[in-house]
Structure formats: structure tokens, C-alpha cells
Coordinates of C-alpha atoms and ligand atoms in Angstrom, one line a residue:
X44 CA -9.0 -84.0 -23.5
X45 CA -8.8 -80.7 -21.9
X46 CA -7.5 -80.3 -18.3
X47 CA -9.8 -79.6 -15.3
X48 CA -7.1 -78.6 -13.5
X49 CA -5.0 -75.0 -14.2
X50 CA -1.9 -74.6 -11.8
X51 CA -0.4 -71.3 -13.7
X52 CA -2.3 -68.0 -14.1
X53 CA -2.0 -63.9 -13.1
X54 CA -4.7 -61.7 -11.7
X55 CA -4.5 -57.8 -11.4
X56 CA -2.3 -58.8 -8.7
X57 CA 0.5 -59.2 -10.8
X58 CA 0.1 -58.7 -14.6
X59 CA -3.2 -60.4 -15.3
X60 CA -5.9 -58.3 -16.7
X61 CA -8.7 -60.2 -14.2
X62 CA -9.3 -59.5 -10.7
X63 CA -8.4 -62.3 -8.3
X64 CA -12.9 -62.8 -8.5
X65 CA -12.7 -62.0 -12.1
X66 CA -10.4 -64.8 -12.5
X67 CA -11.8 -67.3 -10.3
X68 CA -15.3 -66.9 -12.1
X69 CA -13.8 -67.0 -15.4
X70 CA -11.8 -70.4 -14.4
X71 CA -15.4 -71.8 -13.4
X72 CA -17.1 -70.4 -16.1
X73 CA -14.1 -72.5 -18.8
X74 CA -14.4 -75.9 -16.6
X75 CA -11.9 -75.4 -14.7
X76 CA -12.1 -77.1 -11.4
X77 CA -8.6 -76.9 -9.4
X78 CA -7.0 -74.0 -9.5
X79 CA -3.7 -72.2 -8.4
X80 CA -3.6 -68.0 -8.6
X81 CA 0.5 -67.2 -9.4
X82 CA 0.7 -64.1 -9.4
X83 CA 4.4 -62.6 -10.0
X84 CA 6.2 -62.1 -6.5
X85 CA 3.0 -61.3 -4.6
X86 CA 0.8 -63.5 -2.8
X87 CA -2.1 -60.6 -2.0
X88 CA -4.9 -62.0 -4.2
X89 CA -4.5 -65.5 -2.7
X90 CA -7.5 -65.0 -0.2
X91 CA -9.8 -63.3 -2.1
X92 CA -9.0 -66.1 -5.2
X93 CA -9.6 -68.6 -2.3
X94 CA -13.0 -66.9 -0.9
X95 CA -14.4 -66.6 -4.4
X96 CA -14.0 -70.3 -5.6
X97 CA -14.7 -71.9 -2.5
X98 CA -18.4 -71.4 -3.4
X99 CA -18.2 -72.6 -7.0
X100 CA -16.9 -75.9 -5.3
X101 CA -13.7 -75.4 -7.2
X102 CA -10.4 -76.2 -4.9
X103 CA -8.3 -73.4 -4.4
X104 CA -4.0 -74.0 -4.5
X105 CA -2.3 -71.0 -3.0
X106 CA 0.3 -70.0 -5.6
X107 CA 3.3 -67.5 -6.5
X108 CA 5.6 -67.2 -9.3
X109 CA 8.6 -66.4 -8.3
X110 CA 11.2 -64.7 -10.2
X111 CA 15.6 -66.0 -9.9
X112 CA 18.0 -65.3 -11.4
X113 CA 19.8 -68.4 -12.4
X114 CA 23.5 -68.0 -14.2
X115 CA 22.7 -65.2 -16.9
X116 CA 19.2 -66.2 -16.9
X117 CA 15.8 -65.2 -15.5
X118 CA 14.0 -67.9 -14.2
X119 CA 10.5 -68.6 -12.7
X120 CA 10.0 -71.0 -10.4
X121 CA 6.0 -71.7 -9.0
X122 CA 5.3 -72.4 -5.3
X123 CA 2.1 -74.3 -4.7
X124 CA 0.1 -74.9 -1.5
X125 CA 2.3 -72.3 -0.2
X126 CA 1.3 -70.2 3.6
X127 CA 1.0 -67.1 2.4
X128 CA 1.3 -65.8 6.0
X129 CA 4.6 -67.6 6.2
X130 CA 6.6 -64.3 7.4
X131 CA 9.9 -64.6 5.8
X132 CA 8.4 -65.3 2.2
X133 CA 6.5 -62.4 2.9
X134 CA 9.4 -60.5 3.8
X135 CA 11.4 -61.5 0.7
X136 CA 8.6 -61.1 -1.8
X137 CA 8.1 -57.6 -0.1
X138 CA 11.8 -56.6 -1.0
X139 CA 11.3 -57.5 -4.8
X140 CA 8.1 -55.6 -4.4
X141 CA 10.7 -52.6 -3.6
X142 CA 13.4 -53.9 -5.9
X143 CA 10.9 -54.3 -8.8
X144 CA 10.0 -50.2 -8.0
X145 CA 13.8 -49.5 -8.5
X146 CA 14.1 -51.7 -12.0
X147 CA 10.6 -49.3 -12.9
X148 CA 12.7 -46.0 -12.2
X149 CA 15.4 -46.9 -14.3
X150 CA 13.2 -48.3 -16.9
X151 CA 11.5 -45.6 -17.1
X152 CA 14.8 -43.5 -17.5
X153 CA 15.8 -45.8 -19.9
X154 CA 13.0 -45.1 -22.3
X155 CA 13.1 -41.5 -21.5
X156 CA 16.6 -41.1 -22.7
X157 CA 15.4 -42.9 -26.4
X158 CA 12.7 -40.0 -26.2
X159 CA 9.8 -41.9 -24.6
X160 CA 8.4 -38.9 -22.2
X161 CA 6.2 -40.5 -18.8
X162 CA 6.7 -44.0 -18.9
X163 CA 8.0 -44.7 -15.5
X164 CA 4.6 -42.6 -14.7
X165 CA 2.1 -44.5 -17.2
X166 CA 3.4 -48.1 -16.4
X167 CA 2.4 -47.3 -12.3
X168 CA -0.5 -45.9 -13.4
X169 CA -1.6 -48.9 -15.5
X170 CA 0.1 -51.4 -12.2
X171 CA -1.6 -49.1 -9.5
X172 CA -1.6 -51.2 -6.1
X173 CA 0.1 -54.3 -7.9
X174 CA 3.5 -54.9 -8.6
X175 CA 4.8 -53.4 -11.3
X176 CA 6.0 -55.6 -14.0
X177 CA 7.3 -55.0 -17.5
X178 CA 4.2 -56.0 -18.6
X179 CA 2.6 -52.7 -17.4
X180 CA 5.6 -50.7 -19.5
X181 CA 4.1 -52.9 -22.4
X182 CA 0.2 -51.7 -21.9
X183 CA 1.8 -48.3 -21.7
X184 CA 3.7 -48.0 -24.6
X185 CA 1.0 -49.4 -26.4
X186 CA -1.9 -46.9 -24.9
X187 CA 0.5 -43.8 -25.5
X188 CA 0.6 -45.1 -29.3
X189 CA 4.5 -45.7 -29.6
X190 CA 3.8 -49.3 -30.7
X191 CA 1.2 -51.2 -32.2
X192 CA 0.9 -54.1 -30.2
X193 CA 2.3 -56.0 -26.7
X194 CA 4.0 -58.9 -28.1
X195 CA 5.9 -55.8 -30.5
X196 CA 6.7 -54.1 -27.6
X197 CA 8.5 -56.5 -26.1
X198 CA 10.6 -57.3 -29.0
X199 CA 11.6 -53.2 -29.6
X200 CA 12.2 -52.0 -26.0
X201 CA 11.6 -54.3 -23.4
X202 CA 13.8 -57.7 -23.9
X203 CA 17.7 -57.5 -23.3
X204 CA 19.9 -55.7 -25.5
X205 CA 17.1 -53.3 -26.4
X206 CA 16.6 -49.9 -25.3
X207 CA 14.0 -49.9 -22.1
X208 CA 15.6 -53.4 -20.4
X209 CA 17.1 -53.1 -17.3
X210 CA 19.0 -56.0 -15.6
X211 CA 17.6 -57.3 -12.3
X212 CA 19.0 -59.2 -9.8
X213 CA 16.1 -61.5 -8.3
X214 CA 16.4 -64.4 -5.7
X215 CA 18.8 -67.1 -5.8
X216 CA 17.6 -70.3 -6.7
X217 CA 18.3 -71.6 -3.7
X218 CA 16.8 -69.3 -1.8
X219 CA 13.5 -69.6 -3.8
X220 CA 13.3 -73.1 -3.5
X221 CA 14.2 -73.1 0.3
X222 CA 11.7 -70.4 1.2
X223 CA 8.6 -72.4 -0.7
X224 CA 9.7 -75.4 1.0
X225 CA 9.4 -73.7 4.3
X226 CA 6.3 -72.4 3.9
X227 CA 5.3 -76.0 3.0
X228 CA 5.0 -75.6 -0.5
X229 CA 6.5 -77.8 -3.4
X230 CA 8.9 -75.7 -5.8
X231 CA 8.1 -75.6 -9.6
X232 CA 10.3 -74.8 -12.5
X233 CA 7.3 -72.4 -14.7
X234 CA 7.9 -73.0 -18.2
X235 CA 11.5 -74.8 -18.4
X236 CA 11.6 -74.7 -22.6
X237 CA 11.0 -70.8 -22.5
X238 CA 14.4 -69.9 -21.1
X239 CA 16.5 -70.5 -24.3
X240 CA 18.9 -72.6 -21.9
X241 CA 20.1 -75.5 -24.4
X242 CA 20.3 -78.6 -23.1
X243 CA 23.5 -78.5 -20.7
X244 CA 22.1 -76.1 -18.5
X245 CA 18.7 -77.3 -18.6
X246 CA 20.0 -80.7 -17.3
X247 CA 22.4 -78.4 -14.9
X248 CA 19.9 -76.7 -14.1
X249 CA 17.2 -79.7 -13.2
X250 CA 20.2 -81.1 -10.9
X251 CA 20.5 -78.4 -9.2
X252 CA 17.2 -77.7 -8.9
X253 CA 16.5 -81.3 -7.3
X254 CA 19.3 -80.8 -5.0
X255 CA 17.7 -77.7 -2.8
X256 CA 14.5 -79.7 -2.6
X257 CA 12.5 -78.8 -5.8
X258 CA 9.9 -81.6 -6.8
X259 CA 8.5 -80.7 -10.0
X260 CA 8.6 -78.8 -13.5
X261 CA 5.7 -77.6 -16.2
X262 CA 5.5 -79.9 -18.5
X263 CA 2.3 -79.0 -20.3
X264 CA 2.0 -75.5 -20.3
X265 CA 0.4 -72.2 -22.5
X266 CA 4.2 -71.2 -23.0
X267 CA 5.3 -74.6 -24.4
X268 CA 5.0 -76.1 -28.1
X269 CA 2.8 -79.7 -27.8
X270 CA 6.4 -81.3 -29.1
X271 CA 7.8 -79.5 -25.6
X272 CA 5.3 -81.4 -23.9
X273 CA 7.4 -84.8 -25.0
X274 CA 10.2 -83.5 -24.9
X275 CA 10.0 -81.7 -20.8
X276 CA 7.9 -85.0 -19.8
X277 CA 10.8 -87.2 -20.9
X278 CA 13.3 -84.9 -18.9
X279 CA 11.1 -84.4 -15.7
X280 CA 11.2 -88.8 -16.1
X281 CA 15.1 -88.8 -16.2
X282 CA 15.8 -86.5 -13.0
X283 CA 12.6 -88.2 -11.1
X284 CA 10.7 -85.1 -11.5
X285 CA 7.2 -84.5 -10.9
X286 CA 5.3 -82.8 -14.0
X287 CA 3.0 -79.6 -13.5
X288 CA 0.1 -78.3 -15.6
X289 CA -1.2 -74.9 -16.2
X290 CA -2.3 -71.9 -18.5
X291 CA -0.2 -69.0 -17.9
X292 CA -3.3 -67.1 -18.6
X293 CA -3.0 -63.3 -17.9
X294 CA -6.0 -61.9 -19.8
X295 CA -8.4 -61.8 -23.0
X296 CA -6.5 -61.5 -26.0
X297 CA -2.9 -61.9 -23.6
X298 CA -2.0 -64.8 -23.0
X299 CA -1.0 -67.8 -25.5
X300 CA -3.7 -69.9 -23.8
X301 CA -7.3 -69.7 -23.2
X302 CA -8.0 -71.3 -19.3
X303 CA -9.7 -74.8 -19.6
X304 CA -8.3 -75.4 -23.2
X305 CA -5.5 -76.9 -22.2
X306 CA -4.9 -80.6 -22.5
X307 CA -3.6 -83.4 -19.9
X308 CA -0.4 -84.5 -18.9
X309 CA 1.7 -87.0 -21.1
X310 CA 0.5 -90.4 -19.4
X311 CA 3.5 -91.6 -18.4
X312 CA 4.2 -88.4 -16.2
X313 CA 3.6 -88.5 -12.3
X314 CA 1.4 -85.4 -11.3
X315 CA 2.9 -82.9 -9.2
X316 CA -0.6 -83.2 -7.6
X317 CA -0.6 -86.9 -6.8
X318 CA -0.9 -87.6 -3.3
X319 CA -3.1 -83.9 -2.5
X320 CA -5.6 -84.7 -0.4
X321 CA -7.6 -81.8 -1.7
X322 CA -7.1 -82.8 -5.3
X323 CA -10.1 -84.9 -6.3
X324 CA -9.9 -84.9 -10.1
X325 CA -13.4 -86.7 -12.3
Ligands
LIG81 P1 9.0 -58.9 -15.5 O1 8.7 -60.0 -14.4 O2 8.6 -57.5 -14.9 O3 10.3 -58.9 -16.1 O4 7.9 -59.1 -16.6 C1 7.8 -60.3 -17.2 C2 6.4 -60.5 -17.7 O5 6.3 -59.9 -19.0 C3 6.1 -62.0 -18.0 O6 5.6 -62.6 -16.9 C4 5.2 -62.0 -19.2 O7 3.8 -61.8 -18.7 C5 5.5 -60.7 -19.9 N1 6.3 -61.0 -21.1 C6 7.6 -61.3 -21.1 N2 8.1 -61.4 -22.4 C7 7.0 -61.2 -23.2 C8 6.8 -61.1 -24.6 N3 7.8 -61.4 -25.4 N4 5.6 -60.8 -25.0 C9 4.6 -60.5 -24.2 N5 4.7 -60.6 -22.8 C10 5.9 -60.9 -22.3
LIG82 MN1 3.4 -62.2 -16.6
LIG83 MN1 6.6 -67.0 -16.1
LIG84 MN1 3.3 -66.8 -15.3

């Protein structure tokens, strides 16, 4: 059965393709009935998403997807039912705002110097008040005709070892975890079989994870296979982990998952939701 409940998507915010309204009235328009807003490092849409759904009589999680940087890996971790007046998250999500403007610079020198003129310029453009994310350098290079589609983007300039990817160093892990915490939010690994980790460092990683406070991990997600579902709900049961449900969704035609199609947690998983008040699910 499909999931009323969607804990994982993007607005205009970030790299979705829908306004924080947009968004919300799409949600309710699929069935969607509790909903988080995510949105890359930025927690600006959060009270517009929040204004718009209150009204529907949809409940309204505040949300962030935070980027780390984990080992040699890039990690995401959610924070739900986060303040997002909480002033030192603000503060740190402001300086990857500013660090994220650097990465763009250098992308877009990057790509200039394999002949691609104005990207730096034409990814902004695309982002214009919203953090700009590789994503936008996708739209771009597609729009200006150098490559037929996003997902073929990625693969020929944008992922590492290719010509327009630039290293970043995002938060700690620690550091993420802490600052959701103290904001009163509950930590979420986003999408734990995307990483390519192997299965050392995802159990590494889930210790570790656990041991600066984090509570949950996406089990059923747009970015997982249905055999990851088994597989991440049997791992979230050995390290006492919560599980965590949601889309992903950044857009028509985007995103790997339609909102409101996707289905409900493994049975034997413990929602990351159980015990919200504000959660009142059938
Ligand atoms: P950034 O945080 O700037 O590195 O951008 C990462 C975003 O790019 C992710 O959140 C995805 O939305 C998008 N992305 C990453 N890899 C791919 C891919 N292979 N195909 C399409 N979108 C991708
Ligand atoms: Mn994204
Ligand atoms: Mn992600
Ligand atoms: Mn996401």
C-alpha cells in the first residue's frame, strides 16, 4: 500500500523544481498527508511549506538535508522536527551556503577549461536565490545543448574523476548530528545504500552514527531498490535503529519517485515517527 506519509523531498529552495507551495499542493494533491520539506543545507522554505499545508490539514515536519563528508565519502544526513530558528544551525548552514558559492566558482572553471564557456554564470542563473547545487550545473549544461539529458550529465562532467567535479569539504558527521540534536531534531542517514560504502563501512558507519546521537536511517526510499528496503530494514534492526520513509522527489520527470507512490515500511521496522504527537497516521 502506498505511504501517506513523505519525509524526503526538495523545493526551489534547494534543487527541486516546485516551490515550497508548489510542493505542498502537489503532496496533497498525490495523498500525501505528513510531510517533511528537506531541502539541501537550507531551511528557508520551511515556513512557507508549513503555512501552505497547514490549511490542507496535512502536518508539516520541518526538514534539512544536510550534506558530510564522512571518510572519502559524501554523505547526507536528514534532520526532522528541527528549529529552524535555532541560531548556530543557521550559522553553519549559512557557511555551506558560502562554501557551496566557492565549489560553483571552481566548477565552473573547471568546465571552462574543457571548453564549456558560462557555466559558473548559467548554473546561478538557473539556482537564482537558492543554493546552488550541482544539480543547477546539470539543468545548465543541458539547456545550453552540451548534453542530452540530466542523469547524462552527471555521469560525463559532474561525478568524481570527471571533468566539472570539484571536491568539497562539508560538515563532520559529528557536527551534523550534534547540531540537529540541539535544535531538537532527530538525525537521519538519507539514502544509506546510495553511497557505494560496502558493508564494513556501512556497519562503521551506523556505529558511529549511533554514537553522536543519531536515531534513524531511510529505509524505504525513491533512491533505494525494493530488495534495499530488506536489506537497510534488517540493518537499522541490528544497530537498534529507527527506519525513515520518503520520496526524494525534486521535480516532474526528476526524481526516481513520484510523491504518494511510495510504499510502507517493512513491518517489522520501528518508525522514526513513533511516539510524534503530531503524527496521526489512518
Ligand atoms: P550537490 O549537493 O551540489 O553535490 O548536488 C547533489 C545533487 O545532485 C543531489 O542531491 C541530486 O539531486 C543530484 N544528483 C547527484 N547525482 C545525480 C545523478 N547521477 N543524476 C541526477 N542527479 C544527481
Ligand atoms: Mn538534490
Ligand atoms: Mn540526498
Ligand atoms: Mn534529497
Amino acid at each position: 500500500m502506498a505511504a501517506t506519509i513523505d519525509l524526503h523531498c526538495h523545493s526551489t529552495i534547494s534543487d527541486g523544481l516546485y516551490s515550497p507551495e508548489e510542493l505542498v499542493a502537489h503532496a496533497h494533491k498525490q495523498g500525501v498527508k505528513v510531510l517533511a520539506l528537506t531541502d539541501h543545507d537550507d531551511v528557508a522554505g520551511l515556513k512557507a511549506a508549513r503555512a501552505a499545508a497547514e490549511p490542507l490539514g496535512m502536518t508539516f515536519i520541518n526538514g534539512a538535508e544536510i550534506s558530510v563528508t564522512w571518510k572519502k565519502w559524501t554523505l547526507h544526513i536528514v534532520g526532522l522536527r528541527i528549529d529552524p530558528d535555532y541560531a548556530p544551525l543557521k550559522e553553519a548552514l549559512d557557511s555551506v551556503r558560502q562554501s557551496r558559492l566557492e565549489r560553483a566558482k571552481m566548477m565552473g572553471d573547471a568546465l571552462e577549461a574543457v571548453g564549456i564557456e558560462g557555466a559558473f554564470e548559467g548554473a546561478q542563473s538557473i539556482a537564482g536565490n537558492s543554493i546552488i547545487t550541482r544539480s543547477h550545473f546539470a539543468r545548465f549544461l543541458v539547456e545550453a545543448g552540451h548534453v542530452r539529458n540530466v542523469k547524462a550529465v552527471f555521469k560525463k562532467y559532474l561525478v568524481k574523476g570527471k571533468p566539472g567535479y570539484v571536491e568539497q569539504q562539508w560538515m563532520n558527521l559529528e557536527q551534523a548530528v550534534s547540531l540537529i540534536k540541539a535544535s531538537g531534531g532527530t538525525a537521519v542517514i538519507a539514502h544509506p545504500g546510495r553511497y557505494g560504502l560496502g558493508m564494513v563501512n556501512t556497519h562503521l558507519l551506523m556505529h558511529e552514527f549511533r554514537k553522536y546521537g543519531g536515531e534513524a536511517i531511510e529505509v524505504v526510499t525513491g533512491s533505494h531498490t525494493p530488495p534495499q528496503y530488506d536489506q537497510f530494514a534488517k540493518i537499522a534492526h541490528r544497530f537498534s535503529l529507527k527506519s525513515s520513509l520518503g520520496s526524494d522527489f525534486h521535480g516532474p520527470g526528476v526524481s526516481y519517485m513520484e510523491m504518494g507512490c511510495i510504499c510502507d515500511l517493512p513491518p517489522d521496522c520501528v518508525p522514526v515517527w513513533q511516539g510524534w504527537d503530531e503524527v496521526q497516521l489512518n
